[in-house]
Amino acid sequence: MTARFRAGLGRIVLDPGHGGRDPGAVGLYGLTEKRLVLDISRRISRSLRRLLPPGNRVILTRTRDRFLDLKKRTAFANKHDADVFVSIHVNSSPIRSTRGVETYLLAEASTPRALRLAARESGTTVSEMSDLQKILGDLMLRSKVTESHQLANHVQGAIISRLIETYSNINDLGVKRGPFYVLVGAKMPSILVEMAFVTNRSEARRLKTRKFRQNIAEGIAMGIFKFIGATPRRASVPGGREIFQNTEATRP
């Protein structure tokens, strides 16, 4: 994979969750998941394009507010011979104090909350997830678990590192496992990122700002880049940190 990206042949697919008739999580201040994740995905794409060597491609499963079936998202990534698949989401909870960032890979649910979250993001119920839980017991479907876990660790760590530079009370919820339908069928390392809670007053206020969304995007981009291991365009910049300066361009 590293060789592919260094040669300019790499492919990254970003998947802004929900869209169209499916708004996803609806939170405070009129925030909707489908709009937030599309904006942040565009920001991630721009950051990666500035960082990666020429020739590599960053592709979004949707570039506008339209509905896309879950199965078509990983099929899209497979069709484009993607090396990495990252599904972008924001979180919600009936408990308004719940906040933080967490990253998931495809496997049996690691906690009851992970199962409930997977059911919500998949548009189904917890009881209906049981069949998928059984399927995931098949080791044939876990060929990319190790790589996906590495990708998740890089992305989760980079988001937290980026946010704590500017914000207080950043809650690291860690890397977890869950039966997310949107990750089923991916032939490449794949993860799902839940970036913040639209139902938490503090995080919802932050999500309203371009600055916070940009910081999240840059964290995700750096995590993906670290997983890939390619040489940055400006390799002399320690850690690639300054590569992300002045990338702000998108408006809500």
Coordinates of C-alpha atoms in Angstrom, one line a residue:
M1 CA 0.0 0.0 0.0
T2 CA 2.8 2.4 0.9
A3 CA 4.4 1.8 -2.5
R4 CA 1.1 2.4 -4.3
F5 CA 0.7 5.8 -2.6
R6 CA 4.3 6.8 -3.1
A7 CA 3.9 6.0 -6.8
G8 CA 0.7 8.1 -7.0
L9 CA -1.5 5.1 -7.5
G10 CA -3.4 5.1 -4.2
R11 CA -7.1 5.4 -3.8
I12 CA -8.9 6.6 -0.6
V13 CA -12.7 6.5 -0.4
L14 CA -14.5 8.8 2.1
D15 CA -18.1 8.0 2.9
P16 CA -20.2 10.9 4.3
G17 CA -22.9 9.0 6.1
H18 CA -26.7 9.3 5.5
G19 CA -28.0 11.9 3.0
G20 CA -31.2 12.7 1.1
R21 CA -34.2 11.4 2.9
D22 CA -32.0 10.0 5.7
P23 CA -30.8 12.9 7.8
G24 CA -29.0 10.7 10.3
A25 CA -28.7 12.1 13.8
V26 CA -30.6 15.3 14.5
G27 CA -29.2 17.4 17.3
L28 CA -29.2 20.7 19.0
Y29 CA -29.2 24.1 17.1
G30 CA -30.8 22.4 14.1
L31 CA -27.7 20.4 13.3
T32 CA -28.2 17.3 11.1
E33 CA -25.6 14.5 10.7
K34 CA -26.0 14.3 6.9
R35 CA -24.9 18.0 6.4
L36 CA -22.1 18.0 8.9
V37 CA -20.4 14.8 7.6
L38 CA -20.6 16.0 4.0
D39 CA -18.9 19.2 5.0
I40 CA -16.2 17.5 7.0
S41 CA -15.6 14.8 4.3
R42 CA -14.9 17.6 1.8
R43 CA -12.4 19.1 4.3
I44 CA -10.7 15.8 4.8
S45 CA -10.4 15.3 1.0
R46 CA -8.8 18.7 0.6
S47 CA -6.4 18.1 3.4
L48 CA -5.3 14.7 2.0
R49 CA -4.9 16.1 -1.5
R50 CA -2.5 18.7 -0.1
L51 CA -0.6 16.1 1.8
L52 CA -0.4 13.1 -0.6
P53 CA 2.0 12.8 -3.5
P54 CA 0.5 13.8 -6.9
G55 CA -1.6 11.1 -8.7
N56 CA -3.3 9.7 -5.7
R57 CA -7.1 10.0 -5.6
V58 CA -9.5 10.9 -2.8
I59 CA -13.1 10.0 -3.8
L60 CA -16.4 10.7 -1.9
T61 CA -19.3 8.2 -2.1
R62 CA -21.6 11.3 -2.3
T63 CA -20.8 14.9 -3.1
R64 CA -24.3 16.3 -2.5
D65 CA -27.3 15.7 -0.3
R66 CA -28.6 12.5 -1.8
F67 CA -29.6 9.1 -0.4
L68 CA -27.2 6.2 -0.9
D69 CA -28.0 2.6 0.1
L70 CA -25.5 1.2 2.6
K71 CA -24.5 -1.7 0.4
K72 CA -23.7 0.7 -2.5
R73 CA -21.1 2.5 -0.4
T74 CA -18.6 -0.3 0.0
A75 CA -19.5 -1.5 -3.5
F76 CA -18.4 2.0 -4.7
A77 CA -15.1 1.6 -2.8
N78 CA -14.5 -1.9 -4.3
K79 CA -15.3 -0.6 -7.8
H80 CA -12.8 2.1 -7.5
D81 CA -10.1 -0.3 -6.2
A82 CA -9.8 1.7 -3.0
D83 CA -6.9 1.1 -0.6
V84 CA -8.7 2.6 2.4
F85 CA -12.4 3.2 3.2
V86 CA -13.5 5.6 5.9
S87 CA -17.2 6.2 6.8
I88 CA -17.7 9.6 8.4
H89 CA -20.4 10.1 11.1
V90 CA -21.4 12.2 14.1
N91 CA -22.9 10.7 17.2
S92 CA -26.0 11.2 19.3
S93 CA -27.2 9.9 22.7
P94 CA -30.4 10.3 24.7
I95 CA -28.1 11.2 27.6
R96 CA -27.2 14.8 26.8
S97 CA -24.0 14.7 28.9
T98 CA -22.5 12.0 26.6
R99 CA -19.6 13.4 24.5
G100 CA -16.4 12.4 22.8
V101 CA -14.8 10.8 19.7
E102 CA -14.7 7.1 18.9
T103 CA -13.7 5.0 15.9
Y104 CA -15.1 1.6 14.9
L105 CA -14.0 -1.4 12.9
L106 CA -16.2 -4.2 11.6
A107 CA -16.6 -7.1 14.0
E108 CA -19.0 -8.3 16.7
A109 CA -20.1 -5.5 19.0
S110 CA -17.6 -4.9 21.8
T111 CA -20.3 -3.4 24.0
P112 CA -24.1 -3.1 24.2
R113 CA -23.8 0.6 23.3
A114 CA -21.7 -0.3 20.2
L115 CA -24.5 -2.7 19.1
R116 CA -27.2 0.0 19.6
L117 CA -25.1 2.5 17.7
A118 CA -24.5 0.1 14.9
A119 CA -28.3 -0.5 14.7
R120 CA -29.0 3.2 14.5
E121 CA -26.4 3.9 11.9
S122 CA -27.7 0.9 9.9
G123 CA -31.3 2.0 10.1
T124 CA -32.4 -1.1 11.9
T125 CA -33.0 -2.5 15.4
V126 CA -30.8 -4.3 17.8
S127 CA -32.7 -7.5 17.5
E128 CA -32.3 -7.5 13.7
M129 CA -28.5 -7.2 14.1
S130 CA -28.2 -10.7 15.5
D131 CA -27.8 -12.3 12.0
L132 CA -25.0 -10.0 11.1
Q133 CA -23.4 -10.7 14.5
K134 CA -23.3 -14.4 13.6
I135 CA -22.0 -13.8 10.1
L136 CA -19.1 -11.8 11.6
G137 CA -18.1 -14.9 13.5
D138 CA -16.8 -16.2 10.2
L139 CA -13.0 -15.6 10.1
M140 CA -13.2 -15.4 6.3
L141 CA -14.8 -12.0 6.7
R142 CA -12.1 -10.8 9.1
S143 CA -9.2 -10.8 6.7
K144 CA -8.8 -7.0 7.0
V145 CA -9.4 -6.8 10.8
T146 CA -5.7 -6.3 11.7
E147 CA -5.3 -3.6 9.1
S148 CA -8.6 -2.0 10.0
H149 CA -7.6 -1.9 13.6
Q150 CA -4.3 -0.2 12.8
L151 CA -6.1 2.3 10.6
A152 CA -8.6 3.0 13.5
N153 CA -5.9 3.5 16.0
H154 CA -4.1 6.0 13.8
V155 CA -7.2 8.0 13.0
Q156 CA -8.5 8.0 16.6
G157 CA -5.2 9.1 17.9
A158 CA -4.7 11.8 15.3
I159 CA -8.1 13.3 15.9
I160 CA -7.6 13.5 19.7
S161 CA -4.1 14.9 19.3
R162 CA -5.4 17.5 16.9
L163 CA -8.3 18.6 19.1
I164 CA -6.5 18.8 22.4
E165 CA -4.2 21.4 20.9
T166 CA -7.0 23.9 20.8
Y167 CA -9.9 22.6 22.9
S168 CA -10.5 21.5 26.5
N169 CA -12.5 18.6 27.7
I170 CA -11.9 16.3 24.7
N171 CA -13.2 12.9 25.6
D172 CA -11.3 10.0 24.0
L173 CA -13.8 7.1 23.7
G174 CA -11.2 4.9 22.0
V175 CA -11.3 2.3 19.2
K176 CA -14.2 -0.2 19.3
R177 CA -15.9 -2.9 17.3
G178 CA -19.4 -3.1 15.9
P179 CA -21.5 -4.8 13.3
F180 CA -21.9 -1.8 10.9
Y181 CA -23.6 -2.7 7.7
V182 CA -21.9 0.1 5.9
L183 CA -18.5 -1.7 6.4
V184 CA -19.7 -5.1 5.3
G185 CA -18.2 -6.2 2.0
A186 CA -15.3 -3.8 1.9
K187 CA -12.2 -5.5 0.4
M188 CA -9.8 -3.0 2.0
P189 CA -9.1 -1.7 5.5
S190 CA -12.3 0.1 6.6
I191 CA -13.4 2.0 9.6
L192 CA -16.3 4.2 10.8
V193 CA -15.6 7.4 12.7
E194 CA -18.1 9.0 15.1
M195 CA -16.6 12.5 15.6
A196 CA -18.7 14.2 18.3
F197 CA -22.2 14.2 19.7
V198 CA -24.8 16.6 18.2
T199 CA -26.9 16.0 21.3
N200 CA -24.3 17.4 23.7
R201 CA -24.5 21.1 24.1
S202 CA -20.8 21.8 24.2
E203 CA -19.9 19.6 21.2
A204 CA -22.9 20.8 19.2
R205 CA -21.8 24.4 19.6
R206 CA -18.3 23.4 18.4
L207 CA -19.7 21.5 15.4
K208 CA -21.5 24.6 14.3
T209 CA -18.1 26.3 13.8
R210 CA -15.9 25.9 10.7
K211 CA -12.8 25.8 12.9
F212 CA -13.9 22.8 14.8
R213 CA -14.9 20.9 11.7
Q214 CA -11.6 21.8 10.1
N215 CA -9.6 20.5 13.0
I216 CA -11.5 17.2 13.0
A217 CA -10.9 16.9 9.3
E218 CA -7.2 17.5 9.6
G219 CA -7.0 15.0 12.4
I220 CA -8.7 12.3 10.3
A221 CA -6.6 13.2 7.3
M222 CA -3.3 12.9 9.3
G223 CA -4.5 9.6 10.8
I224 CA -5.1 8.1 7.3
F225 CA -1.8 9.5 6.1
K226 CA 0.1 7.9 9.0
F227 CA -1.6 4.5 8.3
I228 CA -0.6 4.7 4.6
G229 CA 3.0 5.6 5.4
A230 CA 3.6 7.6 2.2
T231 CA 6.1 10.5 1.9
P232 CA 4.4 13.9 2.3
R233 CA 4.8 16.5 -0.4
R234 CA 6.8 18.7 2.1
A235 CA 8.7 15.9 3.9
S236 CA 10.9 18.5 5.7
V237 CA 8.0 19.6 7.8
P238 CA 8.1 17.6 11.1
G239 CA 5.1 15.3 11.3
G240 CA 3.4 17.0 8.3
R241 CA 1.9 19.5 10.8
E242 CA 2.4 22.7 8.8
I243 CA 1.1 21.1 5.6
F244 CA -2.4 21.7 6.9
Q245 CA -2.0 25.4 7.4
N246 CA -4.5 27.7 5.6
T247 CA -6.6 24.9 4.2
E248 CA -9.8 26.5 5.3
A249 CA -12.0 27.1 2.2
T250 CA -15.4 25.5 2.5
R251 CA -18.4 27.4 3.7
P252 CA -21.4 25.8 5.4

